[in-house]
Short mmCIF file of C-alpha atoms in Angstrom, two decimals:
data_model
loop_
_atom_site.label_atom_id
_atom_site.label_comp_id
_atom_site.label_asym_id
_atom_site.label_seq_id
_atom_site.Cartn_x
_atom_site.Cartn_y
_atom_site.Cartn_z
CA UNK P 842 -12.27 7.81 13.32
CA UNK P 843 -12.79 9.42 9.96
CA UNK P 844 -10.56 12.33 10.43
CA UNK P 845 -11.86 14.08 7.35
CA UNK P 846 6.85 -17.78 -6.29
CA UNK P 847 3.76 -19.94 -7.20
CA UNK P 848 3.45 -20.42 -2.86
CA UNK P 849 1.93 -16.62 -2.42
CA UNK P 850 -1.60 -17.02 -1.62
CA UNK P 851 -3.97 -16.26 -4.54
CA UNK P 852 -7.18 -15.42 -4.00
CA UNK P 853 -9.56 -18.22 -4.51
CA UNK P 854 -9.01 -18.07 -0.78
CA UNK P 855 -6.57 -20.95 0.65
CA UNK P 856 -8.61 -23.39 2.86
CA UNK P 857 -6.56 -21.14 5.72
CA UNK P 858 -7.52 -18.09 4.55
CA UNK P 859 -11.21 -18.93 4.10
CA UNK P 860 -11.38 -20.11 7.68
CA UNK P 861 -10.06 -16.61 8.93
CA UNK P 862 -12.75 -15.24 6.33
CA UNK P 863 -15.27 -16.93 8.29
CA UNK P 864 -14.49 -16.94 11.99
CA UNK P 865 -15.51 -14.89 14.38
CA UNK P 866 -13.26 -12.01 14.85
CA UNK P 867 -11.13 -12.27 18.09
CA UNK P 868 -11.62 -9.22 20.10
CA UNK P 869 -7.78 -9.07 21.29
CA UNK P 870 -6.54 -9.30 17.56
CA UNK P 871 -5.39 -6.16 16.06
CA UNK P 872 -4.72 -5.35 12.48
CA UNK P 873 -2.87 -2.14 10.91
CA UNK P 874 -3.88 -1.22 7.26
CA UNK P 875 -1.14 0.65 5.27
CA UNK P 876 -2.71 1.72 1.77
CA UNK P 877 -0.69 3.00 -1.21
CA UNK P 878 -0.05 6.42 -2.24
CA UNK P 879 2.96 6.58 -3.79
CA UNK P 880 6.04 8.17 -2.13
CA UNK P 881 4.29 11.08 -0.08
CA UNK P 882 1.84 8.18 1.11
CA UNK P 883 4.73 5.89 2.36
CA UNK P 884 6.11 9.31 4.11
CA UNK P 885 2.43 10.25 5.85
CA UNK P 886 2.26 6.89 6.55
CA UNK P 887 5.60 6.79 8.66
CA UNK P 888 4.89 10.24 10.32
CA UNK P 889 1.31 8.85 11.94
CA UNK P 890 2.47 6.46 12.57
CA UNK P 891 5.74 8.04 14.52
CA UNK P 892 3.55 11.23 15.94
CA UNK P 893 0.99 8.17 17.82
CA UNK P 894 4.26 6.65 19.33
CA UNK P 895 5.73 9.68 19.94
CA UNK P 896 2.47 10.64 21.93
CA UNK P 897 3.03 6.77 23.65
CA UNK P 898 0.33 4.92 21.46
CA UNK P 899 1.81 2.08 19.29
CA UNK P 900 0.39 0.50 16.46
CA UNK P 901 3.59 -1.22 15.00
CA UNK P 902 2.86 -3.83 17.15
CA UNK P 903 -0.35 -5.38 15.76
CA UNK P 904 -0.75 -9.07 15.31
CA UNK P 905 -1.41 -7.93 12.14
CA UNK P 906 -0.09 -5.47 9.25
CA UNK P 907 -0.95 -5.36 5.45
CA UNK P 908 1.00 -3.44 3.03
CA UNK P 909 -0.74 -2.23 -0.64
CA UNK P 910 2.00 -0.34 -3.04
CA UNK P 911 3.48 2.48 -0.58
CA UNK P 912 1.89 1.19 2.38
CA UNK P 913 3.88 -2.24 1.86
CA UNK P 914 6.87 -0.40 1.85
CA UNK P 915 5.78 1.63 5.23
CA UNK P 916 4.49 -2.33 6.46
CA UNK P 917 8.02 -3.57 5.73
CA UNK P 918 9.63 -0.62 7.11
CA UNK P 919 7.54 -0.50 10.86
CA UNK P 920 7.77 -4.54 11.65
CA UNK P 921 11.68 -3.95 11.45
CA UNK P 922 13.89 -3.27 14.31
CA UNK P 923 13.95 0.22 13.45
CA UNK P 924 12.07 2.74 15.69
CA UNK P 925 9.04 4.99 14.32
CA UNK P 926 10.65 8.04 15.28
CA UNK P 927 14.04 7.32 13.75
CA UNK P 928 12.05 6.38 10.25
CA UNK P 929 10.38 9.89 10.27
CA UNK P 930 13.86 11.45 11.17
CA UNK P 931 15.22 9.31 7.92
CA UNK P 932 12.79 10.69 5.81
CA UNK P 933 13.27 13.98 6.98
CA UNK P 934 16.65 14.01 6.47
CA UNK P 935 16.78 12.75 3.08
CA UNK P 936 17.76 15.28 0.41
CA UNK P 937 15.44 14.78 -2.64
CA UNK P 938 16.73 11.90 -4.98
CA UNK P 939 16.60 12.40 -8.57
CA UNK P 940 14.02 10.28 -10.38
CA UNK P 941 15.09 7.31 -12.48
CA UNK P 942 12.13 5.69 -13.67
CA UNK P 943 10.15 6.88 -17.52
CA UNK P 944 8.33 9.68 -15.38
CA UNK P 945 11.38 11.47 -13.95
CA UNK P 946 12.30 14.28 -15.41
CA UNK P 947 15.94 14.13 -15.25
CA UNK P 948 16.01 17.22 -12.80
CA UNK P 949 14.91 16.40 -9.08
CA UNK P 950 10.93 16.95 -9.80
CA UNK P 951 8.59 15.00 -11.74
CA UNK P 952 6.31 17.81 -13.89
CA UNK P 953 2.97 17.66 -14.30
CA UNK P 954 2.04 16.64 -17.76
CA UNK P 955 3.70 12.90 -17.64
CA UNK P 956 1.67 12.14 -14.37
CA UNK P 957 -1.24 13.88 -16.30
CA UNK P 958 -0.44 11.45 -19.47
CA UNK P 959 -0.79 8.36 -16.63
CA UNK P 960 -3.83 9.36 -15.35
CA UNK P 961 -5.25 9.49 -19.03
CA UNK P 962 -3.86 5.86 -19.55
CA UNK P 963 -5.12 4.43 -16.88
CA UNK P 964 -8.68 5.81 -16.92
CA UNK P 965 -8.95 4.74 -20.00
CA UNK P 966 -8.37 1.24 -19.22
CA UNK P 967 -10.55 1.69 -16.41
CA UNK P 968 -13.22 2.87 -18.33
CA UNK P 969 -13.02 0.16 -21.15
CA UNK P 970 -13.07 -2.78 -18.40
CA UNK P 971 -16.08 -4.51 -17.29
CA UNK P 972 -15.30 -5.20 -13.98
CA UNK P 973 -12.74 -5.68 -11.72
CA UNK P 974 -11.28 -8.57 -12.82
CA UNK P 975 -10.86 -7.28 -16.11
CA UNK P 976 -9.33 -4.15 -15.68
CA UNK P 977 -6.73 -5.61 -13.56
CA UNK P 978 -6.19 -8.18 -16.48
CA UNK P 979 -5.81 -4.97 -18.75
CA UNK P 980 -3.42 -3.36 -16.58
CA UNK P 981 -1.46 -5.99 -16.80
CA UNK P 982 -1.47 -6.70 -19.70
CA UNK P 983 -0.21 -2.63 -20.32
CA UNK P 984 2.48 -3.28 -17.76
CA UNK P 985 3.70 -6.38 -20.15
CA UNK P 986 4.17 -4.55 -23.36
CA UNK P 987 6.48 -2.02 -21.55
CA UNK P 988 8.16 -4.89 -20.12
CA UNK P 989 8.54 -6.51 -23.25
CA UNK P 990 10.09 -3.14 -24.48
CA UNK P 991 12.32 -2.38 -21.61
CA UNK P 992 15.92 -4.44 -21.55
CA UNK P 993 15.26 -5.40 -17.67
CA UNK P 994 17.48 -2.41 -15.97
CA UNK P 995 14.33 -0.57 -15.07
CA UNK P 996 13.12 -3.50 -12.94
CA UNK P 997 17.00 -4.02 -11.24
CA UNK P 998 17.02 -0.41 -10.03
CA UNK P 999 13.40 -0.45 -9.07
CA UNK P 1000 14.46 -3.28 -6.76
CA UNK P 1001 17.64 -2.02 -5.87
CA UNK P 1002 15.77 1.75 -4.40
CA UNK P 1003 13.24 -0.63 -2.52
CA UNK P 1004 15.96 -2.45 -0.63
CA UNK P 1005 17.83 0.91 0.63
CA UNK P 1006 14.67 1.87 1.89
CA UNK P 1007 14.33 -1.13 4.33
CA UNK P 1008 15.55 -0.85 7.39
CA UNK P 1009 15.80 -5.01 7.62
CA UNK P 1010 15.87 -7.62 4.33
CA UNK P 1011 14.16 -10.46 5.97
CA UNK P 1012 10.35 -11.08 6.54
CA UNK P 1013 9.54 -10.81 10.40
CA UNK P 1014 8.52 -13.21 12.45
CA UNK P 1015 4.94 -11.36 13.06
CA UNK P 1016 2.12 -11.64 10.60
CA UNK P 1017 2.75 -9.57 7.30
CA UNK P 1018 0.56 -9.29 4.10
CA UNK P 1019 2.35 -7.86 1.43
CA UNK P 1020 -0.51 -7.92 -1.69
CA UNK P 1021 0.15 -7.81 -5.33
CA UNK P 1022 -1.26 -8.92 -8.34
CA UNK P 1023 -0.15 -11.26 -11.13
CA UNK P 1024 0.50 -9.49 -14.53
CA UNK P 1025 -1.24 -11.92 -16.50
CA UNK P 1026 -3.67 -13.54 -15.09
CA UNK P 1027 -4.86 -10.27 -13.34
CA UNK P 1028 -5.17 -12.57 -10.24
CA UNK P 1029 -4.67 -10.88 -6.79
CA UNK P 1030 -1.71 -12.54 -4.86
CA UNK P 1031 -0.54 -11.83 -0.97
CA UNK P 1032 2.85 -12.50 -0.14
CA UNK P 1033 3.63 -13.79 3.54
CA UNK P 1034 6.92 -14.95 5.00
CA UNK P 1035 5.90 -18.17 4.25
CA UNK P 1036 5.47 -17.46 0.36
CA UNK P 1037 8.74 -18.42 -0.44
CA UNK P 1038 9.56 -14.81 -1.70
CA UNK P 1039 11.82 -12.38 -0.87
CA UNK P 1040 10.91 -9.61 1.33
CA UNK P 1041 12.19 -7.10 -1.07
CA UNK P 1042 10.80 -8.45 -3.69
CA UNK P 1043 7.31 -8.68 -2.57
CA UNK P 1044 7.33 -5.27 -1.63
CA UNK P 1045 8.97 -4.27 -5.14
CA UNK P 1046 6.27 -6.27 -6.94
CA UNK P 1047 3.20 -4.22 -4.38
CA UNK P 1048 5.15 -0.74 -6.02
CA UNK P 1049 4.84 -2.04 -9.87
CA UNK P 1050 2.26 0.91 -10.61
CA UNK P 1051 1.30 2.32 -13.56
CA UNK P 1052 3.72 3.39 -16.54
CA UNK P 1053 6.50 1.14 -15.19
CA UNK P 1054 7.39 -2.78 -15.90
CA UNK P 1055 5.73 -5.46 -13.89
CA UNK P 1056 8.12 -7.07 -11.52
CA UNK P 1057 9.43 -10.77 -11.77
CA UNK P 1058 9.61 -13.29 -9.65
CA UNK P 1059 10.98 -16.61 -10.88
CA UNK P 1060 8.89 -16.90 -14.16
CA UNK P 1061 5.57 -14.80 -12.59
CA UNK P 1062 4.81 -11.29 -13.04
CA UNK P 1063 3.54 -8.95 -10.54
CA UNK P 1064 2.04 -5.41 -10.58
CA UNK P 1065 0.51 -3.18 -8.03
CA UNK P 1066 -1.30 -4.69 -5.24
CA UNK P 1067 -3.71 -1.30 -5.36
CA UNK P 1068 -5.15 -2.62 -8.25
CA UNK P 1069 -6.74 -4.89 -6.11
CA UNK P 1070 -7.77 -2.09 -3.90
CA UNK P 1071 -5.85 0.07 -2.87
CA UNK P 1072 -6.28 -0.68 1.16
CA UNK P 1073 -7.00 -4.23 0.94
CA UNK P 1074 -8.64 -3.75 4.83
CA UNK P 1075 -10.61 -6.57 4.35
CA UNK P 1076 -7.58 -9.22 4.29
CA UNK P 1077 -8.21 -8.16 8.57
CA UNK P 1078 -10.98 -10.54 8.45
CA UNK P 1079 -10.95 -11.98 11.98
CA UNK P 1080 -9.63 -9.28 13.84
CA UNK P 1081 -11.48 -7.40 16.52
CA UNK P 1082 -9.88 -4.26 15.58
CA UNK P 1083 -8.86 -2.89 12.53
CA UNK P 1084 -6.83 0.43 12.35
CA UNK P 1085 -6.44 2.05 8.27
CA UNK P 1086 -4.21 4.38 7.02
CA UNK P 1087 -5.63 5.54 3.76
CA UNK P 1088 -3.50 7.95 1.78
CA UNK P 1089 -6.53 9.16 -0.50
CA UNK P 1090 -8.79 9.22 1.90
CA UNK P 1091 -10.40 6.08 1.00
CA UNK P 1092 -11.40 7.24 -2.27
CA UNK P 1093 -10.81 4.95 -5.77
CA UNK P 1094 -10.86 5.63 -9.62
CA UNK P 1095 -12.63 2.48 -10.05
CA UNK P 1096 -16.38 2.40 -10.35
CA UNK P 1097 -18.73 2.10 -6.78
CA UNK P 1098 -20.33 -1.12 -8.20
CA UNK P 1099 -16.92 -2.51 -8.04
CA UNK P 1100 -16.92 -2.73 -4.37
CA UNK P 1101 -13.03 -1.10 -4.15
CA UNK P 1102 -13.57 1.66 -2.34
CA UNK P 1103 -12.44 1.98 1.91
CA UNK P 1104 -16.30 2.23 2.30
CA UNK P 1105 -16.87 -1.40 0.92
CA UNK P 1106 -14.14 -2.85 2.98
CA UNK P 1107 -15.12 -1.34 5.86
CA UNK P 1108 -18.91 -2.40 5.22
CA UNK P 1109 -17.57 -6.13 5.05
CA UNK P 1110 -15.46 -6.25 7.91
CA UNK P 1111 -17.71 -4.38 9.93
CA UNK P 1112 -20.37 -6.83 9.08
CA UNK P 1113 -18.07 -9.81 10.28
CA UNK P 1114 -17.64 -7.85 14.00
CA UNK P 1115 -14.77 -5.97 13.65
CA UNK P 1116 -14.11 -2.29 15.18
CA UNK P 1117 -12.75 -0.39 12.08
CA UNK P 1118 -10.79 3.10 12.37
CA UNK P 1119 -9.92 5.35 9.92
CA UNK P 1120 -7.08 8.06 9.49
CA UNK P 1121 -6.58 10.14 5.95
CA UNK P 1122 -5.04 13.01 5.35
CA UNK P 1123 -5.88 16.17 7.11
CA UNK P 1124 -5.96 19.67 5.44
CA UNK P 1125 -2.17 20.40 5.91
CA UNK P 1126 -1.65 17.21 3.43
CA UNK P 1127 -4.72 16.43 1.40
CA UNK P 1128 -3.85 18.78 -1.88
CA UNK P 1129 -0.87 15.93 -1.59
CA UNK P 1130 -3.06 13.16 -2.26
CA UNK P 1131 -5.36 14.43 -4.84
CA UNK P 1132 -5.61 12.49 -7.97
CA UNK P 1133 -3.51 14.20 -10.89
CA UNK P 1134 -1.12 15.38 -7.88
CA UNK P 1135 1.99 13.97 -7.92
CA UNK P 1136 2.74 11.35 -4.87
CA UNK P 1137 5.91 10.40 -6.31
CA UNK P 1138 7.71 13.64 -6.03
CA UNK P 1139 10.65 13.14 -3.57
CA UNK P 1140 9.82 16.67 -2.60
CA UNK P 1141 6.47 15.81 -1.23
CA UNK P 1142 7.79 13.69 1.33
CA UNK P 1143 9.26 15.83 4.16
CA UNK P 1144 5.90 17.90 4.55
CA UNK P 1145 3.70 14.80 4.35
CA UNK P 1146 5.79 13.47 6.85
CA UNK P 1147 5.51 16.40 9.16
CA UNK P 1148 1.73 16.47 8.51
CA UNK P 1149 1.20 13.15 9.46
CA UNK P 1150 2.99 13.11 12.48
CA UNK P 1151 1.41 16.12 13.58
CA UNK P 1152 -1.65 13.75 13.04
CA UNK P 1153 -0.59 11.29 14.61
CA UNK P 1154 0.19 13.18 17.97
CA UNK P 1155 -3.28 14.90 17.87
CA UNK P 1156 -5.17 11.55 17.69
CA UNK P 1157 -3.29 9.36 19.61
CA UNK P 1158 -5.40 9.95 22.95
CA UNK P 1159 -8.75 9.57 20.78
CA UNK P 1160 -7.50 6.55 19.70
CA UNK P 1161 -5.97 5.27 22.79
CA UNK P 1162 -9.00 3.08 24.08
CA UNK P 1163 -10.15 1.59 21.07
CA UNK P 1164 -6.38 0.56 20.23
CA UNK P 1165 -5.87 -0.76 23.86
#
């Protein structure tokens, strides 16, 4: 439905994870795929998902959820106690926090020309990498220097944000992938609740985008899990059904041949049996999500919210019967 520590599991799959690679998909299995997007992606996110239970279809309780950068957040967030609906009401709520972190302007809104600046950065280290693996090593590598300049605070209050936004500290008992990847070996990594990590910090080491510090973990550095890519849909290997939220609508900077676009992943899991749906952003929220735009805005959040659980409500009966 195209609606327009050193236990995290690296990849070099595990001798577990290569079996669920392999197997047949089970046809009762169901996985939900929360992509990054910043902060108006985590807020989308949370209203599609609150406007399909709202409408009596619920996907927080897959057998499966994985979390990339925003959506690890929104993963963390749904397999908590806490009710869709009272998440969305939380968000819309929520006055606008001022930003903290080197792209906050001091003054409630992030302008332009800093996320502009990024974007610059970053395709340039895109567009000096060979492949994959190497721009991830790069971007890493980026995400060192300004963590050997910073004095450590940055991290601390990074942290400290990510924990008031979860509704519950501890991993749950259901199956979570929280992905990351490892600042200098530009290795992907996937946190689980058997990882022997944190909860909050997993999902504060999935956020580590660009411009800010990697975050650490014992003696291990971790940035964004997007980096990987930025749904990581095809960690559902082995489930019959596979559900994706995708923020940008599937799209990636990174080159086609690189295989990191939603297309890929859902070529690959499609190809291993698995139903795959999509959901992006409709028209009310798409300017939201375009690249240059500004996702970490505070502002941005209430009317991606509202979008996306006026999404969610109009799809839920479409995707009723594929879901149940």
């Amino acid at each position: 439905m195209n609606t327009t520590p050193s236990s995290a599991l690296h990849f070099t799959p595990t001798d577990q994870q290569a079996g669920a690679l392999k197997r047949p998909p089970a046809a009762g299995e169901r996985a939900l795929v929360l992509g990054g997007g910043g902060a108006a992606g985590n807020a989308w996110e949370i209203g599609v998902i609150a406007g399909l239970f709202g409408a009596g279809l619920d996907v927080t309780e897959a057998d499966l959820i994985i979390g990339t950068s925003a959506g690890s957040t929104a993963a963390a967030q749904i397999s908590s106690a806490t009710r869709p609906d009272e998440l969305l009401a939380g968000i819309l709520a929520a006055a606008p926090q001022l930003r903290t972190d080197p792209v906050g302007s001091g003054r409630g809104r992030v302008p332009d020309r800093p996320v502009a600046d990024l974007l610059k950065r970053t395709n340039g280290i895109i567009d000096a990498a060979e492949d994959a693996a190497d721009m991830r090593r790069r971007m890493g590598a980026a995400a060192l220097k300004i963590d050997a300049a910073s004095d450590g605070s940055a991290q601390s209050l990074r942290r400290a944000v990510v924990a008031a936004r979860l509704p519950g500290k501890l991993w749950p008992e259901r199956r979570v992938l929280i992905v990351a990847v490892d600042a200098r070996t530009g290795e992907p990594v996937v946190f689980d609740r058997h990882s022997g990590v944190d909860l909050v910090d997993a999902v504060t080491a999935s956020c580590a985008g660009p411009g800010l510090p990697p975050h650490k973990i014992g003696d291990n550095r971790y940035i964004d899990g997007g980096y990987r890519r930025n749904e990581n849909a095809d960690l559902a290997a082995g489930c019959g059904r596979v559900l994706v939220l995708s923020p940008f609508g599937g799209r990636s900077r990174m080159p086609a041949e690189w295989g990191m676009h939603l297309a890929a992943q859902e070529d690959e899991l499609r190809a291993r049996g698995s139903r795959v749906e999509t959901i992006f952003p409709d028209s009310d929220s798409r300017d939201l999500f375009a690249f240059g735009a500004n996702q970490m805005d505070p502002s941005t959040r209430p009317p991606a919210a509202r979008a996306g659980y006026g999404q969610g409500r109009a799809l839920a009966g479409q995707l009723a019967e594929f879901w149940c």
